[in-house]
Amino acid sequence: PTPSEVLQYFNGQLKERICYLDGGMGTRIQAEMLEEEDFRGEDFKDFKEIDNNGVLVSLKGNNDLLILSKPTMIKDIHKEYFLGGSDIVETNTFNGTTISQGEYKMQDVVYELNKKGAQLAKQAAAEVTKAEPHKPRFVAGAVGPTSRTLSVSPSVEDPSYRNVTWDELVEAYVGQIGGLVDGGVDMLMIETIFDTQNAKAAIFAVDEYFEKTKKERLPV
């Protein structure tokens, strides 16, 4: 569906019923009791990056990476939520920016992560919609807050210090949005807002992306 068709659908449905979003992705993934090798999969089994403290980077806990290392599991979780009644599921891309993935030295796979994450969720949506055509399912591209904050200093000794700039945040968000849009999401969801400046940067990035690409703006 086009962005205007998605808007029209939900504006109509919300006048008649409650529409449902999926549940927590992180807690659902935790229930799988995954280990380091699960997060690495075949693609990253030989990954040996060293962090700033000289320690081998562990990929365990990088839930977004499971889009690439365990795609079937991620698609099946999306499908579970759809079958449970969700109208919309969010992509598994809460930490899908170069800033957040940089913590794992995985910033180079961010575009692929977001595009593939969107495609997996859309596949789940298509399968359930085909089985239940009276209730189409939709995908929201999840845009998380990143692992850094623009409003508050991470240093108690220096309240003026920031470990990220506005421009860096906007650039990171634009990159993520590009992957999500190319993967086919129906809308974008800027979520878990603990810092309004980060949220403003995300909204600014959405506008910047669609102005530059001349694509029809997705609902946010």
Rosetta silent file (secondary structure, phi, psi, omega in degrees, C-alpha in Angstrom):
SEQUENCE: PTPSEVLQYFNGQLKERICYLDGGMGTRIQAEMLEEEDFRGEDFKDFKEIDNNGVLVSLKGNNDLLILSKPTMIKDIHKEYFLGGSDIVETNTFNGTTISQGEYKMQDVVYELNKKGAQLAKQAAAEVTKAEPHKPRFVAGAVGPTSRTLSVSPSVEDPSYRNVTWDELVEAYVGQIGGLVDGGVDMLMIETIFDTQNAKAAIFAVDEYFEKTKKERLPV
SCORE:     score description
SCORE:     0.000 S_00000001
   1 L     0.000  151.616  176.705    0.000    0.000    0.000 S_00000001
   2 L   -77.308  160.855  177.749    1.041    3.606   -0.548 S_00000001
   3 H   -54.000  -40.746 -179.759    1.672    5.868    2.470 S_00000001
   4 H   -67.498  -33.708  177.485   -1.621    7.702    1.833 S_00000001
   5 H   -69.361  -37.642  177.023   -3.488    4.378    1.679 S_00000001
   6 H   -62.997  -45.816  178.260   -1.972    3.290    5.008 S_00000001
   7 H   -60.136  -46.013 -178.767   -3.060    6.569    6.601 S_00000001
   8 H   -61.818  -41.443 -179.847   -6.541    6.269    5.155 S_00000001
   9 H   -61.191  -51.295 -176.065   -6.878    2.683    6.395 S_00000001
  10 H   -72.341  -33.537  175.321   -5.917    3.429    9.983 S_00000001
  11 H   -61.499  -35.289  177.355   -7.869    6.690   10.157 S_00000001
  12 H   -74.522  -46.264 -177.394  -10.912    4.646    9.198 S_00000001
  13 H   -64.905  -39.397 -176.061  -10.208    1.660   11.456 S_00000001
  14 L   -69.627  -15.092  174.179   -9.417    3.725   14.552 S_00000001
  15 L   -79.165  -16.620 -174.390  -12.875    5.292   14.407 S_00000001
  16 L  -113.425  -26.326 -174.858  -14.378    1.830   14.761 S_00000001
  17 L  -156.039  170.414  172.873  -11.990   -0.262   16.866 S_00000001
  18 L   -84.040  130.100  175.391   -8.751   -0.427   18.810 S_00000001
  19 L   -98.831  143.791 -171.654   -5.777   -1.305   16.607 S_00000001
  20 L  -109.699  136.333  171.631   -2.996   -3.341   18.168 S_00000001
  21 E   -96.215  158.090 -179.575    0.772   -2.972   18.135 S_00000001
  22 L   -69.091  176.942  177.984    3.001   -5.966   18.823 S_00000001
  23 L   -93.893 -166.818 -176.115    4.595   -6.733   22.185 S_00000001
  24 L   -66.177  133.822  178.544    8.190   -6.507   23.340 S_00000001
  25 H   -85.344  -42.934 -176.789   10.832   -7.830   20.959 S_00000001
  26 H   -61.258  -45.153 -179.599   13.745   -7.868   23.396 S_00000001
  27 H   -67.121  -35.012  178.956   11.950   -9.909   26.057 S_00000001
  28 H   -67.711  -39.031  177.768   10.675  -12.334   23.438 S_00000001
  29 H   -67.214  -38.669  178.396   14.204  -12.847   22.109 S_00000001
  30 H   -58.088  -33.190 -179.015   15.503  -13.369   25.669 S_00000001
  31 L   -64.435  -17.957  179.414   13.081  -16.269   26.020 S_00000001
  32 L   -79.859  -10.648  177.521   15.069  -18.100   23.322 S_00000001
  33 L    53.842   50.844 -176.305   18.092  -18.298   25.672 S_00000001
  34 L   -78.391  153.060  178.872   20.549  -17.546   22.897 S_00000001
  35 L  -116.774  177.485 -176.144   24.326  -17.721   23.261 S_00000001
  36 H   -51.770  -43.940 -176.832   27.245  -15.970   21.561 S_00000001
  37 H   -65.934  -28.231  177.351   27.353  -18.407   18.641 S_00000001
  38 H   -66.828  -41.538  179.530   23.664  -17.768   17.920 S_00000001
  39 H   -69.813  -32.795 -179.272   24.280  -14.053   17.526 S_00000001
  40 H   -74.773  -42.671 -176.548   27.330  -14.667   15.346 S_00000001
  41 L    58.814 -159.829  179.141   25.746  -17.196   13.005 S_00000001
  42 L   -76.899  -39.226 -174.289   27.713  -18.150    9.908 S_00000001
  43 L   -64.742  -32.252 -173.297   28.363  -14.604    8.700 S_00000001
  44 L  -120.695   22.212 -177.560   30.102  -13.434   11.871 S_00000001
  45 L   -65.778  -25.488 -179.373   31.585  -16.627   13.286 S_00000001
  46 L  -104.607   15.594 -179.892   35.111  -15.301   12.683 S_00000001
  47 L   -66.057  123.169 -174.636   34.386  -11.763   13.913 S_00000001
  48 L  -137.455   40.870  177.738   37.342  -10.713   16.112 S_00000001
  49 L   -70.444  148.860  179.540   37.092   -6.956   16.627 S_00000001
  50 E  -109.353  136.465 -179.789   38.690   -5.482   19.745 S_00000001
  51 L   -81.592 -176.716 -175.369   36.939   -2.787   21.792 S_00000001
  52 L   -67.342  -15.122  178.607   38.512    0.411   23.194 S_00000001
  53 L   -98.378    7.755  178.738   39.638   -1.463   26.302 S_00000001
  54 L    79.471   18.251 -178.363   41.518   -4.077   24.293 S_00000001
  55 L  -107.115  143.225  177.487   38.891   -6.764   24.893 S_00000001
  56 E   -60.044  129.651 -177.839   37.358   -9.010   22.219 S_00000001
  57 L   -71.149  127.847  174.423   33.914   -7.655   21.333 S_00000001
  58 L   -92.247  135.518  179.371   31.055   -9.943   22.344 S_00000001
  59 L   -95.056   -7.185  178.411   28.043   -9.938   20.023 S_00000001
  60 L   -61.688  129.456 -178.341   25.724  -11.574   22.556 S_00000001
  61 L   100.597  -11.942  177.317   22.907   -9.152   23.308 S_00000001
  62 L   -84.876   78.655 -172.458   23.025   -7.430   19.925 S_00000001
  63 H   -59.056  -33.423 -179.069   19.433   -8.400   19.150 S_00000001
  64 H   -62.102  -32.213 -177.239   19.316   -6.481   15.880 S_00000001
  65 H   -64.522  -21.848  179.265   22.105   -8.668   14.499 S_00000001
  66 H   -63.875  -18.734  173.209   19.786  -11.685   14.697 S_00000001
  67 H   -56.290  -37.580 -179.090   18.107  -10.289   11.578 S_00000001
  68 H   -93.321  -35.868 -175.015   21.190  -11.514    9.724 S_00000001
  69 H   -90.112  -26.978  177.442   22.284  -14.458   11.877 S_00000001
  70 L  -140.034   62.316 -174.564   18.839  -15.962   12.694 S_00000001
  71 H   -61.762  -36.210 -179.347   16.395  -14.464   10.169 S_00000001
  72 H   -63.675  -41.818  178.679   13.860  -17.301   10.360 S_00000001
  73 H   -61.056  -44.830 -179.410   13.527  -16.877   14.116 S_00000001
  74 H   -63.682  -44.367  178.882   12.959  -13.120   13.774 S_00000001
  75 H   -62.393  -40.277 -179.258   10.351  -13.578   11.045 S_00000001
  76 H   -66.119  -35.247  177.282    8.571  -16.221   13.121 S_00000001
  77 H   -65.629  -44.495  175.794    8.416  -13.901   16.143 S_00000001
  78 H   -56.373  -43.511 -177.496    6.842  -11.194   13.985 S_00000001
  79 H   -64.970  -38.021  176.554    4.383  -13.784   12.728 S_00000001
  80 H   -56.006  -46.209 -178.594    3.520  -14.841   16.288 S_00000001
  81 H   -67.340  -38.854  176.542    2.493  -11.292   17.107 S_00000001
  82 H   -62.224  -46.612 -179.568    0.446  -10.970   13.927 S_00000001
  83 H   -66.386  -24.618  176.567   -1.334  -14.257   14.639 S_00000001
  84 L   -78.407   -4.397  175.453   -1.923  -13.029   18.185 S_00000001
  85 L   116.740   -1.687 -178.807   -3.947  -10.147   16.773 S_00000001
  86 L   -66.949  136.296  172.750   -1.456   -7.364   16.136 S_00000001
  87 L   -82.229  -33.343 -175.864   -2.296   -4.994   13.298 S_00000001
  88 E  -130.799  136.207  166.155    1.259   -3.613   13.277 S_00000001
  89 E  -117.333  149.971  175.420    4.622   -5.093   14.204 S_00000001
  90 E   -91.924  145.688  174.676    7.808   -3.111   14.615 S_00000001
  91 L   -65.234  156.249  179.756   10.991   -4.157   12.883 S_00000001
  92 L   -83.817   57.332 -172.581   13.729   -5.608   15.070 S_00000001
  93 L  -128.325   31.018 -178.367   15.852   -2.470   14.563 S_00000001
  94 L   -54.952  -37.545  179.220   15.735   -0.691   17.914 S_00000001
  95 L  -109.926   34.532 -174.298   19.529   -0.356   17.849 S_00000001
  96 L   -89.252   40.222  173.769   19.815   -0.111   14.071 S_00000001
  97 L  -115.428  161.585  177.340   21.945    3.031   13.841 S_00000001
  98 H   -62.667  -29.875  179.957   25.680    3.381   13.253 S_00000001
  99 H   -66.448  -52.710 -178.248   25.911    4.933   16.732 S_00000001
 100 H   -69.215  -41.957  179.745   24.359    1.990   18.570 S_00000001
 101 H   -70.418  -21.400  175.813   25.915   -0.681   16.357 S_00000001
 102 H   -61.182  -25.875  177.320   29.255    1.052   16.806 S_00000001
 103 L   -63.546  -25.141  179.622   29.218   -0.287   20.372 S_00000001
 104 L  -107.628    8.193 -175.360   29.583   -3.734   18.803 S_00000001
 105 L    59.576   34.483 -176.257   31.867   -2.596   15.953 S_00000001
 106 L  -116.753   21.275 -176.310   29.010   -3.488   13.605 S_00000001
 107 H   -63.453  -22.874 -177.144   28.326   -0.077   12.059 S_00000001
 108 H   -72.075  -16.887 -177.315   29.216   -1.368    8.577 S_00000001
 109 H  -103.143   10.110 -172.781   26.151   -3.642    8.404 S_00000001
 110 H   -59.878  -46.868 -179.164   23.574   -1.017    9.464 S_00000001
 111 H   -61.463  -48.675 -179.760   21.964   -0.478    6.059 S_00000001
 112 H   -59.988  -39.919 -179.580   21.706   -4.215    5.389 S_00000001
 113 H   -59.388  -48.019 -177.720   20.376   -4.758    8.923 S_00000001
 114 H   -70.913  -42.753  179.680   17.546   -2.276    8.484 S_00000001
 115 H   -63.699  -48.488 -179.464   16.624   -3.316    4.950 S_00000001
 116 H   -65.400  -38.697  178.646   16.614   -7.023    5.798 S_00000001
 117 H   -61.072  -41.242  177.382   14.776   -6.374    9.066 S_00000001
 118 H   -65.635  -42.975 -178.496   12.029   -4.576    7.171 S_00000001
 119 H   -63.590  -39.458  179.361   11.830   -7.348    4.573 S_00000001
 120 H   -63.767  -44.985  179.949   11.473  -10.075    7.233 S_00000001
 121 H   -65.980  -37.517  178.683    8.631   -8.244    8.960 S_00000001
 122 H   -67.872  -35.710  176.614    6.927   -7.575    5.619 S_00000001
 123 H   -62.586  -43.299  177.999    7.186  -11.265    4.712 S_00000001
 124 H   -63.251  -41.325  179.091    5.456  -12.162    7.980 S_00000001
 125 H   -62.430  -42.939 -178.670    2.811   -9.512    7.306 S_00000001
 126 H   -64.964  -40.975 -178.433    2.189  -10.842    3.794 S_00000001
 127 H   -65.206  -42.990 -178.605    1.834  -14.439    4.973 S_00000001
 128 H   -74.722  -37.012  177.177   -0.699  -13.600    7.686 S_00000001
 129 H   -63.384  -36.928  178.486   -2.603  -11.141    5.482 S_00000001
 130 H   -63.285  -38.554  179.992   -2.913  -13.845    2.833 S_00000001
 131 H   -76.770  -28.348 -178.019   -4.442  -16.182    5.428 S_00000001
 132 L  -131.363   68.529 -173.283   -6.660  -13.426    6.884 S_00000001
 133 L   -64.080  -17.044  178.332   -7.352  -11.004    4.019 S_00000001
 134 L   -72.317  -14.918 -178.127  -10.150   -9.277    5.949 S_00000001
 135 L  -134.860   86.873 -179.392   -7.502   -7.856    8.311 S_00000001
 136 L   -63.431  147.261  179.874   -4.359   -6.599    6.539 S_00000001
 137 L  -110.202  150.596 -173.247   -1.151   -6.451    8.610 S_00000001
 138 E  -131.800  162.234 -177.843    1.400   -3.650    8.538 S_00000001
 139 E  -123.624  129.169  174.717    5.038   -3.005    9.465 S_00000001
 140 E  -104.929  127.486  176.559    6.451   -0.041   11.366 S_00000001
 141 E   -75.359  114.490 -176.411   10.156    0.664   11.000 S_00000001
 142 E   -78.432  122.159  177.878   11.455    0.955   14.570 S_00000001
 143 E  -115.602  104.121 -175.230   13.781    3.942   15.088 S_00000001
 144 L   -84.319  179.306 -171.894   15.266    3.737   18.575 S_00000001
 145 L   -80.129   -6.318 -169.874   16.889    6.415   20.735 S_00000001
 146 L    71.123  172.009 -177.665   20.527    5.314   20.112 S_00000001
 147 L   -92.050    9.078  179.704   22.937    4.555   22.939 S_00000001
 148 L  -129.686  157.161 -176.573   23.864    8.219   23.398 S_00000001
 149 L  -125.467  135.019 -176.176   22.010   11.270   24.644 S_00000001
 150 L   -85.833  -23.014 -173.377   22.208   14.825   23.359 S_00000001
 151 L   -87.475  -25.436 -172.088   20.580   16.531   26.353 S_00000001
 152 L  -124.983  139.888  177.088   22.661   15.160   29.208 S_00000001
 153 L   -74.346  136.755  174.084   26.397   14.884   29.747 S_00000001
 154 L   -78.455   -3.134 -177.674   27.717   11.341   30.312 S_00000001
 155 L  -112.132  121.533  178.464   30.400   12.908   32.527 S_00000001
 156 L   -70.908  -21.800 -179.657   29.568   13.987   36.094 S_00000001
 157 L   -78.978  -24.112 -175.091   32.767   16.088   36.118 S_00000001
 158 L  -137.481   93.537 -177.661   31.786   18.128   33.041 S_00000001
 159 L   -63.605  -18.621 -178.609   28.073   18.943   32.568 S_00000001
 160 L   -86.432  -11.847 -175.388   28.816   20.642   29.230 S_00000001
 161 L   -73.215  138.994  172.669   30.404   17.551   27.671 S_00000001
 162 L  -130.836  140.950  179.414   28.508   15.590   25.000 S_00000001
 163 L  -100.360   13.669  174.873   29.632   12.354   23.360 S_00000001
 164 L  -155.610  151.019  178.333   27.457   12.924   20.279 S_00000001
 165 L  -110.389  164.514  176.329   26.445   15.925   18.168 S_00000001
 166 H   -56.082  -47.344 -177.608   23.147   16.847   16.525 S_00000001
 167 H   -62.792  -37.565  178.783   24.645   16.319   13.064 S_00000001
 168 H   -66.146  -40.471  178.360   25.976   12.883   14.008 S_00000001
 169 H   -64.125  -47.507 -179.047   22.565   11.827   15.288 S_00000001
 170 H   -59.747  -45.497  179.925   20.779   13.102   12.184 S_00000001
 171 H   -60.524  -41.728  179.956   23.265   11.331    9.896 S_00000001
 172 H   -65.335  -42.271  179.856   22.849    8.074   11.837 S_00000001
 173 H   -67.616  -40.707  178.730   19.056    8.305   11.695 S_00000001
 174 H   -59.847  -41.973  178.311   19.000    9.141    7.977 S_00000001
 175 H   -61.928  -42.852  178.834   21.076    6.021    7.299 S_00000001
 176 H   -65.579  -45.922 -178.677   18.718    3.860    9.319 S_00000001
 177 H   -59.748  -39.907  178.884   15.602    5.344    7.716 S_00000001
 178 H   -58.233  -44.180  178.843   17.033    4.693    4.244 S_00000001
 179 H   -65.889  -42.201 -179.486   17.410    0.983    4.964 S_00000001
 180 H   -64.577  -43.804  179.888   13.932    0.700    6.493 S_00000001
 181 H   -65.552  -43.614  179.333   12.264    2.495    3.582 S_00000001
 182 H   -64.667  -27.313  177.802   14.160    0.433    0.998 S_00000001
 183 H   -80.185  -11.487  171.930   13.064   -2.699    2.865 S_00000001
 184 L   101.668   20.838  179.768    9.429   -1.704    2.437 S_00000001
 185 L   -61.941  154.137 -178.432    8.104   -0.553    5.829 S_00000001
 186 L   -90.217  -21.874 -179.114    4.611    0.968    5.827 S_00000001
 187 E  -158.926  170.154  176.912    5.370    3.599    8.479 S_00000001
 188 E  -118.001  140.981  178.185    8.137    4.762   10.812 S_00000001
 189 E  -125.340  110.394  175.390    7.977    4.659   14.599 S_00000001
 190 E   -85.466  113.147 -166.997   10.329    6.859   16.618 S_00000001
 191 L  -132.113  165.496 -177.234   10.193    5.100   19.938 S_00000001
 192 L    55.165   67.712 -175.596   11.369    4.899   23.531 S_00000001
 193 L   -88.062  102.492  173.979   11.954    8.622   23.888 S_00000001
 194 L  -104.076   -7.146 -178.794   14.132    9.330   26.915 S_00000001
 195 L  -141.885  113.657 -176.717   15.702   12.414   25.325 S_00000001
 196 H   -66.446  -27.185  177.452   13.590   14.934   23.423 S_00000001
 197 H   -67.804  -41.086  175.435   16.657   16.248   21.583 S_00000001
 198 H   -60.990  -42.379 -179.681   17.353   12.770   20.202 S_00000001
 199 H   -64.274  -40.851  177.299   13.704   12.526   19.175 S_00000001
 200 H   -62.033  -40.203  178.598   13.868   15.916   17.454 S_00000001
 201 H   -63.280  -37.999  179.038   16.966   14.760   15.559 S_00000001
 202 H   -66.428  -43.431  178.515   15.070   11.639   14.439 S_00000001
 203 H   -63.956  -42.546  177.537   12.091   13.699   13.229 S_00000001
 204 H   -60.028  -40.663 -179.397   14.471   16.090   11.457 S_00000001
 205 H   -65.570  -37.958  177.155   16.172   13.087    9.818 S_00000001
 206 H   -60.272  -49.222 -179.932   12.826   11.771    8.546 S_00000001
 207 H   -60.926  -43.670 -178.423   12.071   15.125    6.929 S_00000001
 208 H   -62.961  -43.093 -178.954   15.589   15.377    5.503 S_00000001
 209 H   -60.502  -49.392 -175.760   15.459   11.874    4.023 S_00000001
 210 H   -73.202  -28.929  175.099   12.147   12.381    2.241 S_00000001
 211 H   -67.615  -41.291 -178.277   13.059   15.873    1.040 S_00000001
 212 H   -72.531  -39.359 -174.620   16.301   14.574   -0.492 S_00000001
 213 H   -86.752  -17.254 -178.562   14.873   11.415   -2.030 S_00000001
 214 L    64.871   17.351  176.447   11.587   13.020   -3.208 S_00000001
 215 L   -80.382  157.832  176.981    9.778    9.854   -2.095 S_00000001
 216 L   -66.508  131.253 -174.799    6.284   10.052   -0.637 S_00000001
 217 L   -67.834  131.582  177.945    6.640   10.597    3.106 S_00000001
 218 L   -77.118  152.889  171.750    5.678    7.628    5.249 S_00000001
 219 L   -60.769  144.482  179.629    3.379    8.087    8.246 S_00000001
 220 L  -121.374    0.000    0.000    5.352    8.630   11.463 S_00000001
